[in-house]
Coordinates of C-alpha atoms in Angstrom, one line a residue:
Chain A
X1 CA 8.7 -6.9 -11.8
X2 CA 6.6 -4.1 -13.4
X3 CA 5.2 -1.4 -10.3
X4 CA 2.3 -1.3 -12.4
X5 CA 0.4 -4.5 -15.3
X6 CA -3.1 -4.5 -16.2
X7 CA -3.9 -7.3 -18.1
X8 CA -7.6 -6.0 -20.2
X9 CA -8.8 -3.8 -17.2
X10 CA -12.1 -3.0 -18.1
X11 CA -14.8 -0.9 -16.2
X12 CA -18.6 -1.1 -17.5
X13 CA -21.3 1.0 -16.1
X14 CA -25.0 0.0 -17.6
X15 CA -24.5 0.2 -21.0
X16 CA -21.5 2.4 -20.7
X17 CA -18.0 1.0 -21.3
X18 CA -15.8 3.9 -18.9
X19 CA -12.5 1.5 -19.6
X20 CA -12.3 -0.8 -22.1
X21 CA -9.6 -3.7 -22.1
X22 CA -6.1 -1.5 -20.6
X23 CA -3.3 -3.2 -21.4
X24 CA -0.5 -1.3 -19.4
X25 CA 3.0 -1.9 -18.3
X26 CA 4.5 1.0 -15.6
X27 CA 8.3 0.4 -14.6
X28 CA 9.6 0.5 -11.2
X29 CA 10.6 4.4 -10.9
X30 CA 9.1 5.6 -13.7
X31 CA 6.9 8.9 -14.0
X32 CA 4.0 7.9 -16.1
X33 CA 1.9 10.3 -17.6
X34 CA -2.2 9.1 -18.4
X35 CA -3.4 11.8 -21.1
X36 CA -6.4 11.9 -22.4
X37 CA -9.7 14.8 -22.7
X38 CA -13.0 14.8 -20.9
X39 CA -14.4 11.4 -20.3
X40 CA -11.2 9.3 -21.7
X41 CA -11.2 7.0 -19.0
X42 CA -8.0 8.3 -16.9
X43 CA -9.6 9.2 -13.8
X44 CA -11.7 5.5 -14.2
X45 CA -8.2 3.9 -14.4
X46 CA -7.2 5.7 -11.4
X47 CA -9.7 4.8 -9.4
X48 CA -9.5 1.2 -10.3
X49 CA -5.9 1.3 -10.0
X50 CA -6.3 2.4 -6.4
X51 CA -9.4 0.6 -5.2
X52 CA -11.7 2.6 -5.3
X53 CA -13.7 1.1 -7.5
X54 CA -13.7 -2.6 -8.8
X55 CA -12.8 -3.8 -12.4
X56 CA -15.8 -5.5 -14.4
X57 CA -13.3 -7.6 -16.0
X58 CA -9.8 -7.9 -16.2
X59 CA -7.4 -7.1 -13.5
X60 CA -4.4 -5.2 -12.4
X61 CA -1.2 -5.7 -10.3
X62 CA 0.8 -3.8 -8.4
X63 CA 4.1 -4.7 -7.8
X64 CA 2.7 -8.4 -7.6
X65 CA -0.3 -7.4 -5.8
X66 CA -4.0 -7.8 -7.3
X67 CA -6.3 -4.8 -7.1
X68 CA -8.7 -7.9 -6.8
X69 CA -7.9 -10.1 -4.4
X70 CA -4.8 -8.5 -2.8
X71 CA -6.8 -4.6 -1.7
X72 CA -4.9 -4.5 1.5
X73 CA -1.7 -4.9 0.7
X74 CA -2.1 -2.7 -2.3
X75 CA -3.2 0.4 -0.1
X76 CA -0.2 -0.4 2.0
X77 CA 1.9 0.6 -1.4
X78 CA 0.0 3.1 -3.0
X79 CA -0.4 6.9 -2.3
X80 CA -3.5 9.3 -3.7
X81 CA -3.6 13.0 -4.5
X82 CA -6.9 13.2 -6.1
X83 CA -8.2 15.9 -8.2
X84 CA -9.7 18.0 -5.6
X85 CA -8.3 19.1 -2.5
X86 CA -8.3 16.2 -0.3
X87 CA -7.6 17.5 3.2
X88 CA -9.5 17.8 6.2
X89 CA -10.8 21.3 6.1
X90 CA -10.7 22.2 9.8
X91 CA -7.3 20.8 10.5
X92 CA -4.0 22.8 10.1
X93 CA -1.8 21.7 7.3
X94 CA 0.3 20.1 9.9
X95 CA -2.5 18.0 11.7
X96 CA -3.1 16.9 8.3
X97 CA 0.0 15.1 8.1
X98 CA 0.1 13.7 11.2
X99 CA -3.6 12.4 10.7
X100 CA -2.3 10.3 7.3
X101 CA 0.8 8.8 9.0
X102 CA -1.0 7.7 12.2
X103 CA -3.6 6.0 9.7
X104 CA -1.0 4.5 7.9
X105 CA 0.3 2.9 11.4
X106 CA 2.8 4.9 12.2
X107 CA 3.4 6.5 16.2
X108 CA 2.2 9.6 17.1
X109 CA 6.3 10.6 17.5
X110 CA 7.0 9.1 14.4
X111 CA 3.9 11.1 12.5
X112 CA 4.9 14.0 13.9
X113 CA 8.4 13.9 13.1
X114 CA 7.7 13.0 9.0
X115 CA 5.1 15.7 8.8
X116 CA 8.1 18.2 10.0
X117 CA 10.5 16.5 7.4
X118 CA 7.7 16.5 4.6
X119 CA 6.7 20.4 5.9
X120 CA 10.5 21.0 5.3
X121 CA 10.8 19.2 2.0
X122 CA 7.7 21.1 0.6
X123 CA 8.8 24.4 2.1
X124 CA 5.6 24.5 3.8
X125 CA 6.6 25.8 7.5
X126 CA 4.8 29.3 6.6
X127 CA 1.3 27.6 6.4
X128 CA 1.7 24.8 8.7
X129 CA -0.4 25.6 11.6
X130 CA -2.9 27.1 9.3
X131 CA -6.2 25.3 8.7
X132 CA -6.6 23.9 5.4
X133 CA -9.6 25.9 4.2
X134 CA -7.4 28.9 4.3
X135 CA -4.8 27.6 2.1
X136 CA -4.4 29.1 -1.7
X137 CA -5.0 26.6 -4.3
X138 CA -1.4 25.8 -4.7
X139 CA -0.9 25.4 -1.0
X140 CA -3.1 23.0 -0.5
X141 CA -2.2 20.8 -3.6
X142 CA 1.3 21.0 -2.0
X143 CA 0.1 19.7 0.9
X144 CA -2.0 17.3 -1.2
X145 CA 0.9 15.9 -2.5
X146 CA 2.5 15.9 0.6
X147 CA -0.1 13.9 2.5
X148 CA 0.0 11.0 -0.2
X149 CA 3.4 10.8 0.2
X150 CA 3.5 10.8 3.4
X151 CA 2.9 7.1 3.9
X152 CA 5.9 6.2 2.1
X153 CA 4.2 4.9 -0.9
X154 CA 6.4 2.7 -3.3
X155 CA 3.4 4.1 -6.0
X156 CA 2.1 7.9 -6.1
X157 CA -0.8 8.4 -8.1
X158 CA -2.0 12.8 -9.1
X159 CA -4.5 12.8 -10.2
X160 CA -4.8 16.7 -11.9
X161 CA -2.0 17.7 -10.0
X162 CA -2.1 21.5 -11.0
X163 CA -5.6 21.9 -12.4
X164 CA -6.7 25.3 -11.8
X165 CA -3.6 26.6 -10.7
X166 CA -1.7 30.3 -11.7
X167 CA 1.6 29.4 -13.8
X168 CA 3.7 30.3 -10.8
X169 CA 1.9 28.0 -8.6
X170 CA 2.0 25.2 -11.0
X171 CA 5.6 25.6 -12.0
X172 CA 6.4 25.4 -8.3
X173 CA 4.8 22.2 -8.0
X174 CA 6.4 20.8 -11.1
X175 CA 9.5 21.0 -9.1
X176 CA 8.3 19.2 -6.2
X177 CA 7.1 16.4 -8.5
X178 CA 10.4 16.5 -10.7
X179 CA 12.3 15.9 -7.6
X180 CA 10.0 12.2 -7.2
X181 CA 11.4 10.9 -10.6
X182 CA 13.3 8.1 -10.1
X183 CA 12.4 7.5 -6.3
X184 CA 9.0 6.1 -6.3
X185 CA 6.6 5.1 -9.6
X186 CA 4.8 8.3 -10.1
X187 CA 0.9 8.4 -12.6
X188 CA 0.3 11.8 -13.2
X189 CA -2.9 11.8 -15.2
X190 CA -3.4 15.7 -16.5
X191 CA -5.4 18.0 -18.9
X192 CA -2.0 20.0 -19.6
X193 CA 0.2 18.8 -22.4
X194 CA 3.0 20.7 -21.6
X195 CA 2.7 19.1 -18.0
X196 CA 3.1 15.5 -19.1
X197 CA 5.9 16.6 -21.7
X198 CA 8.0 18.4 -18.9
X199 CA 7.8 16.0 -16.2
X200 CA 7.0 12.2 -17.9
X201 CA 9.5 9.5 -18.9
X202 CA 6.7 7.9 -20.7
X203 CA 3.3 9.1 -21.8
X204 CA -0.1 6.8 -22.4
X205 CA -2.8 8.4 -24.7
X206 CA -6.6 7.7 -24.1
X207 CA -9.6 8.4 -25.5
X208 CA -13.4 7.0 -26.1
X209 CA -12.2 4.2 -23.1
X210 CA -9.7 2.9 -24.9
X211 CA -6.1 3.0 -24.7
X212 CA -4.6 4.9 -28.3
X213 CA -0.8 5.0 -27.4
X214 CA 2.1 5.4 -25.7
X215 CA 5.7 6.3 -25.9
X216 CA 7.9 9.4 -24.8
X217 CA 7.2 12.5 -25.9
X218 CA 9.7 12.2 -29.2
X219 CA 8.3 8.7 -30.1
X220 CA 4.5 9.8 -30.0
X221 CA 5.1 12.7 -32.2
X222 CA 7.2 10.4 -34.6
X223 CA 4.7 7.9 -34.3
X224 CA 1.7 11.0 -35.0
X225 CA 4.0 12.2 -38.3
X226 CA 2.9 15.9 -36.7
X227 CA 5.9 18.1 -36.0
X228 CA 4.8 19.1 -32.4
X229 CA 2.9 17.0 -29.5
X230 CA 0.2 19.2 -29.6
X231 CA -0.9 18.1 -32.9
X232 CA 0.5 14.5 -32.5
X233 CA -2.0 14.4 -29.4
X234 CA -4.9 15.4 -31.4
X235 CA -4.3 13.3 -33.8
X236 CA -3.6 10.4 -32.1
X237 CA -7.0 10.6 -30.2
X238 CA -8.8 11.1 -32.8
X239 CA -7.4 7.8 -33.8
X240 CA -5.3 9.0 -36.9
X241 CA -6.8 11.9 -38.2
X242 CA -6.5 15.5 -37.4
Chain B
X1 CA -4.6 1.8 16.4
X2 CA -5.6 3.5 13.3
X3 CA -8.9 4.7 14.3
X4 CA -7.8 6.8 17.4
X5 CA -6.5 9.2 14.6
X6 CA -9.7 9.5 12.5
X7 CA -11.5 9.7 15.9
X8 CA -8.8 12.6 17.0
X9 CA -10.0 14.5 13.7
X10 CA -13.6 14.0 14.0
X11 CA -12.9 15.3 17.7
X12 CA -11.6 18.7 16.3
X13 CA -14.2 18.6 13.2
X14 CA -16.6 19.1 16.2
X15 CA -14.6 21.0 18.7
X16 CA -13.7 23.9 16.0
X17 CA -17.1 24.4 14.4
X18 CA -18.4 26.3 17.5
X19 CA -22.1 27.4 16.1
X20 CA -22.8 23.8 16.0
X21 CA -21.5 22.7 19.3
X22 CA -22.4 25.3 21.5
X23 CA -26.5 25.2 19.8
X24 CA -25.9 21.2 20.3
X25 CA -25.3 22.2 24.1
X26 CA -27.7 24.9 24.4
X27 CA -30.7 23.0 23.1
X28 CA -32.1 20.8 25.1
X29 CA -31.6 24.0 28.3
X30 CA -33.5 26.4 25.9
X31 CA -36.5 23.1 25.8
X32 CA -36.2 22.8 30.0
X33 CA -36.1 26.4 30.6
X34 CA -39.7 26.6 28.0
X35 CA -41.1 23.7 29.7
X36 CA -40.3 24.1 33.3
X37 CA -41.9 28.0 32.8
X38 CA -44.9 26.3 31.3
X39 CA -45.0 23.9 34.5
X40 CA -45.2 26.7 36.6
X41 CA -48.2 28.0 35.2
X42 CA -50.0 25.1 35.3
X43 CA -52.7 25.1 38.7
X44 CA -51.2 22.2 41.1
X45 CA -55.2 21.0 40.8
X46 CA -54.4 20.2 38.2
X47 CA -52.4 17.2 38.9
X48 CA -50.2 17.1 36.0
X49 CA -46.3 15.6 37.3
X50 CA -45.2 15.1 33.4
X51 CA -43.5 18.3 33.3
X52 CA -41.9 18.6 36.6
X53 CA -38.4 18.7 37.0
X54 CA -37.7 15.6 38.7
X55 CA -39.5 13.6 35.0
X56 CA -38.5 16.6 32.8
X57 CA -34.9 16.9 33.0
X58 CA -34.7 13.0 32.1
X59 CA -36.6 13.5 29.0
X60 CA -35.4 16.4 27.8
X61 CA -31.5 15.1 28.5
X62 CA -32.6 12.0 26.1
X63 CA -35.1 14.6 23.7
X64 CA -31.8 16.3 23.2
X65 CA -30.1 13.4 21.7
X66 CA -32.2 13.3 18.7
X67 CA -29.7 16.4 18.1
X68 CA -26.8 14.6 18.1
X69 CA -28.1 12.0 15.9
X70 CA -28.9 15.1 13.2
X71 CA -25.1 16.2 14.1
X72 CA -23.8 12.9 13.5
X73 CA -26.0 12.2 10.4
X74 CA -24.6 15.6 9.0
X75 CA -20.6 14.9 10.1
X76 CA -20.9 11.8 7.7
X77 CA -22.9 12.9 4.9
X78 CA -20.7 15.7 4.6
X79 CA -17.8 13.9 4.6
X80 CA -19.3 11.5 1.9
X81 CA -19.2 14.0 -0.5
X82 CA -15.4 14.9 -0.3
X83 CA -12.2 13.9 -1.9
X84 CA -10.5 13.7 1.2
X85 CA -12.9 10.8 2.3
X86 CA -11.8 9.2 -0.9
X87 CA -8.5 9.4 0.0
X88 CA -9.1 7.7 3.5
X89 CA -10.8 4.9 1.6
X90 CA -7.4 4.2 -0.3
X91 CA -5.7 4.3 3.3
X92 CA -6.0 0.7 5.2
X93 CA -8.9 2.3 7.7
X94 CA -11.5 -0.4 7.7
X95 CA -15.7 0.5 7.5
X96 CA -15.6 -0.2 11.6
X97 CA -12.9 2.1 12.1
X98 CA -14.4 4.3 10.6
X99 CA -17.6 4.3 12.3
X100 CA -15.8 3.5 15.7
X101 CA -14.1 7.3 14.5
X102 CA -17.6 9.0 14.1
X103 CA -18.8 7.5 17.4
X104 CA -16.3 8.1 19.8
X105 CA -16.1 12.0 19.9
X106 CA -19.7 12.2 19.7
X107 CA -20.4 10.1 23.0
X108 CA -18.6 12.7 25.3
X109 CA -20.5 15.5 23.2
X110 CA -24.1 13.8 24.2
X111 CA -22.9 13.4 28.0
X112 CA -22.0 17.0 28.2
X113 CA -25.3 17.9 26.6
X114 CA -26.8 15.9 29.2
X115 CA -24.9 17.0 32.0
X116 CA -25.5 20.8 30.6
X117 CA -29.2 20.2 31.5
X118 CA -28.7 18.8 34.7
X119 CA -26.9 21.8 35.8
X120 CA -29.6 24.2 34.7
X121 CA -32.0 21.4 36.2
X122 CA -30.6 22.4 39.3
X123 CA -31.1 25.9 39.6
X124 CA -34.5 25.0 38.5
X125 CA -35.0 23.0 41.5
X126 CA -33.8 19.1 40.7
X127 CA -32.5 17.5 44.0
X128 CA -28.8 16.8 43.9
X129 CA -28.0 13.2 44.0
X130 CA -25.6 10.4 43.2
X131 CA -28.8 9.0 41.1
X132 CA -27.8 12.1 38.7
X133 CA -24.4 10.1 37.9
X134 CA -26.5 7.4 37.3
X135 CA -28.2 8.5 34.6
X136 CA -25.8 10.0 32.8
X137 CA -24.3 6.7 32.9
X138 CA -27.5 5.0 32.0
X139 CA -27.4 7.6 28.9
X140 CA -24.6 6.2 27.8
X141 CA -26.0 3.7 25.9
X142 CA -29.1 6.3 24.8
X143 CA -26.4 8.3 23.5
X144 CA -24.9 5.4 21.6
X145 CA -28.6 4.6 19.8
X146 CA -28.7 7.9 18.9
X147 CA -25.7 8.2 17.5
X148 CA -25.3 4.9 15.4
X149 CA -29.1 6.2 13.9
X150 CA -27.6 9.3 12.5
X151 CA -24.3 7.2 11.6
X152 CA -26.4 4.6 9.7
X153 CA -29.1 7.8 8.0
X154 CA -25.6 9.8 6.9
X155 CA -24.0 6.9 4.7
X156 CA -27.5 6.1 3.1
X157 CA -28.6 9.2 2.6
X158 CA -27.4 12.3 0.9
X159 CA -26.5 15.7 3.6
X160 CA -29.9 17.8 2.0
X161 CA -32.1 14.6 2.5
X162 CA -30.6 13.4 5.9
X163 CA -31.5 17.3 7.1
X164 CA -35.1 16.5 6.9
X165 CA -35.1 12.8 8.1
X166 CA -33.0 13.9 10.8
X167 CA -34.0 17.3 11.5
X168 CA -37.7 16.5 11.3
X169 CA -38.4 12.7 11.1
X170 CA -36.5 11.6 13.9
X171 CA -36.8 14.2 15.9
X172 CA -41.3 13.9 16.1
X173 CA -40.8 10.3 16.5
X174 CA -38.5 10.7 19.5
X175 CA -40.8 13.1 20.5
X176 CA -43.9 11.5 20.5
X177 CA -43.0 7.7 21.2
X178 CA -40.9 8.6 24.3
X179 CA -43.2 9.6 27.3
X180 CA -42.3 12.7 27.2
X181 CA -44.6 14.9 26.6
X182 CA -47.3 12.7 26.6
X183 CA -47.8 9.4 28.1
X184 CA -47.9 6.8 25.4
X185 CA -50.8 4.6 27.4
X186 CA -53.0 7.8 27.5
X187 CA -53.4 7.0 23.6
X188 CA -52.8 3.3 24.0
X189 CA -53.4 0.2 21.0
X190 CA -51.1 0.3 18.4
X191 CA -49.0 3.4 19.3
X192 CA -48.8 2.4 22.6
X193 CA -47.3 -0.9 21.1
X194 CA -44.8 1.0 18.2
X195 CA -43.9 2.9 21.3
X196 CA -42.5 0.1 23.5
X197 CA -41.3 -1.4 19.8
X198 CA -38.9 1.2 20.0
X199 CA -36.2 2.6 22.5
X200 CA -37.0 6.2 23.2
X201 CA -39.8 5.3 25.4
X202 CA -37.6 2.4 27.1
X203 CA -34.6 4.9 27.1
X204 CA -37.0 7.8 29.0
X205 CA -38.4 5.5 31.7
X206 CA -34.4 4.2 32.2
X207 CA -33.0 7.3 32.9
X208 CA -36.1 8.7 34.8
X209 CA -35.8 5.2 37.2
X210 CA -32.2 6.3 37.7
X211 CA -33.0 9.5 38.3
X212 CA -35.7 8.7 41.2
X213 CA -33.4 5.8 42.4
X214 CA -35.6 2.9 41.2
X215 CA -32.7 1.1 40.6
X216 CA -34.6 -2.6 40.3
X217 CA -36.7 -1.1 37.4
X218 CA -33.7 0.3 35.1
X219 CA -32.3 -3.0 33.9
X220 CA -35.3 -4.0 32.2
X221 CA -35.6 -0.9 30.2
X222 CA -32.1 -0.8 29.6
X223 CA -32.5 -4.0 27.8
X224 CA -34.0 -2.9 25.0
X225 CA -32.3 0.1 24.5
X226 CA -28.9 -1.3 24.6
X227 CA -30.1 -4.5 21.9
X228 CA -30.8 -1.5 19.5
X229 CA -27.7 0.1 20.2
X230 CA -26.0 -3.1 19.5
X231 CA -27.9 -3.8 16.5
X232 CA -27.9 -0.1 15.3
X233 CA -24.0 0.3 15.2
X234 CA -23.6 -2.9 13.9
X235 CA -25.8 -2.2 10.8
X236 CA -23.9 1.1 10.4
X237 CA -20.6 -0.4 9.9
X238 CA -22.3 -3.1 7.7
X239 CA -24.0 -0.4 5.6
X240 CA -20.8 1.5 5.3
X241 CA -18.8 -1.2 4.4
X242 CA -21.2 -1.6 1.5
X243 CA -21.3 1.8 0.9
X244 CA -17.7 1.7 0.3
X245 CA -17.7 -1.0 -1.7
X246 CA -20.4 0.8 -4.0
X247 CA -17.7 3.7 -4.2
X248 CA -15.4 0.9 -5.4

């Protein structure tokens, strides 16, 4: 079974076409990478992919379940780190992750004891008991990361994991995510090339709402006939030319 | 029991923004203080009982309300507008949940207001009395209208716009259609009619019967108050069930 199969996903507003017919196929453990400029339809494909918004046509399952008819089980499965800093502003780090287990169902002992293992695992004990509007950028995306996961998703979607971060910062996260691969189905949709090369086993390329291609890194610059990715990226949104 | 963790941190949303809460409190005591001070200066030939402290503290503890219906309006708005909210519509947290999560921490927050002014009433010369417990339990269900109004204002409107309708809007109608200030038969027709249409004046005369120990004439003003709080949190979590399904 495929953790992630749209089947023409499509997402009209008005007269604008946002997604137009996704055909996609995500492995179980795979770290997916959704590329794609301004207005390509990633972040559309996200949100449909996680219920927050409802196809127009088409449909989408994951791991067997429709984003349709089957909502509730499918927030059971899924995580969200979305592109801005999703925490509650006036609640410690900490109280942050105990606030998305307890939601998720879990006991207030067992919430408490995953937010100190997750606090561990993101070597977050020096910020813990501070309030989340007093985090750095690459704090609180950490901790981002940290409350989607907290749930114990079987599918993790970033959204612009590291946008606006300092090199350091970003490189520090990379880590965090490399360590995912494998584990749970990770989409990383992101603006940075060099993001999706370093960490994705696959990589899909849109552009004007439609799907242009996908591959690994090698096979979309051997598919582009470009000697880099850069240029096979450009030209592959562009639909061919450079 | 998902919802006892979203109402746990709306609870310390509230608690730890301290300008808010403590103006929220302060309020309706600055309004009592103003008014009884006015009372006193007013000739006992008067004959005007609307602002003394045995019918003032009442309306002011209710008066005082229409603040956290702005507060609650805000909380929501606010929250509309943030990624974390999107993330918590991902989570399994259902639209009553959610609004069960906004009302919760708010309902203490309104007694204490209310109890706030009572205290103050009391220095200011308000008999003490077991009918005081009474009506803060009869505000209970005030509190509740109150509270779903700025619930249901925050998901349809946007936090600038629910400002004004909250701020202002509700606050004059409160004020004027509740026997406060004025009695609402002095004018009489059609506003005395939209006044007994809606619950502020039912919800003054309630808590000023429980207050005085009419006890046989609270029920029937009760009434009315708690079929809008019924129907008011209702069509909260209705409207932001839709509202999340707009999102979607």
């Amino acid at each position: 079974m495929y953790a992630i199969k749209t089947e023409k996903l499509t997402k009209k507003y008005k007269e604008k076409t946002a997604v137009s017919n996704l055909d996609l196929k995500i492995n179980e453990g795979e770290m997916y990478g959704l590329l794609g400029v301004n207005g390509a339809g990633k972040t559309t494909t996200m949100k449909m992919l996680t219920t927050l918004i409802m196809p127009s046509s088409g449909d989408a399952e994951l791991l067997g379940h429709s984003i349709k008819t089957d909502r509730a089980a499918v927030k059971q499965i899924i995580g969200i780190s979305p592109q801005e800093s999703a925490a509650a502003m006036n609640l410690t780090a900490r109280e942050n992750l105990e606030l998305m287990a307890e939601v998720y169902g879990f006991s207030k002992k067992v919430a408490k004891s995953k937010a100190s293992e997750l606090i561990e695992r993101f070597s977050m004990q020096e910020f813990e008991n501070r309030k989340a509007k007093k985090l750095s950028g690459g704090e609180v995306r950490r901790l981002s990361i940290a409350m989607a996961l907290i749930s114990e998703p079987k599918i993790l979607f970033l959204d612009e994991p590291t946008l606006g971060l300092d090199v350091i910062a970003r490189h520090s996260l990379w880590t965090e995510i490399e360590k995912l691969k494998g584990k749970i189905t990770v989409i990383l949709t992101t603006h940075y090339l060099e993001e999706a090369v370093a960490l994705c086993d696959r990589i899909g390329i849109m552009a004007h709402s439609k799907f242009m291609a996908e591959g690994t890194a090698d096979e979309l610059v051997a598919l582009s006939g470009e000697k880099d990715f850069e240029s096979a990226f450009v030209k592959l949104t562009n639909g061919g030319e450079l | 029991m998902r919802f006892r963790a979203f109402t746990s941190r709306n609870t310390k949303e509230i608690l730890r923004d301290p300008l808010t809460f403590c103006f929220g409190l302060g309020f309706p005591v600055v309004l009592l203080l103003l008014l009884s001070a006015i009372n006193s200066a007013i000739p006992e030939q008067a004959q005007m009982t609307m602002f003394n402290i045995d019918k003032l503290t009442p309306g002011i503890t209710v008066f005082g309300m229409s603040f956290i219906s702005l507060f609650s309006s805000m909380l929501i708005a606010k929250d509309r507008t943030t990624s974390f909210m999107m993330r918590l519509f991902t989570s399994p947290l259902k639209a009553h949940e959610f609004i069960i999560g906004y009302t919760l921490p708010l309902l203490p927050m309104a007694i204490l207001q209310s109890a706030v002014c009572v205290v103050v009433a009391f220095f200011l010369g308000l008999e003490v009395s077991v009918n005081i417990l009474l009506m803060l339990a009869v505000n209970i269900p005030i509190a509740i209208v109150f509270i779903s109004l700025g619930l249901l204002l925050g998901t349809l409107l946007n936090e600038k716009a629910v400002g004004g309708i909250c701020g202002a809007l509700l606050t004059n109608l409160s004020a004027w259609f509740s026997n406060i200030w004025f009695d609402t038969a002095m004018v009489g027709g059609w506003f005395k009619d939209l006044a007994n249409a809606l619950p502020f004046v039912h919800a003054v005369n309630a808590a000023r019967d429980a207050i005085s120990g009419n006890y046989s004439d609270i029920m029937p003003e009760l009434l009315p108050v708690c079929g809008y709080a019924v129907v008011l949190l209702v069509l909260a979590v209705v409207v932001f069930s839709v509202m999340m399904k707009r999102n979607k």
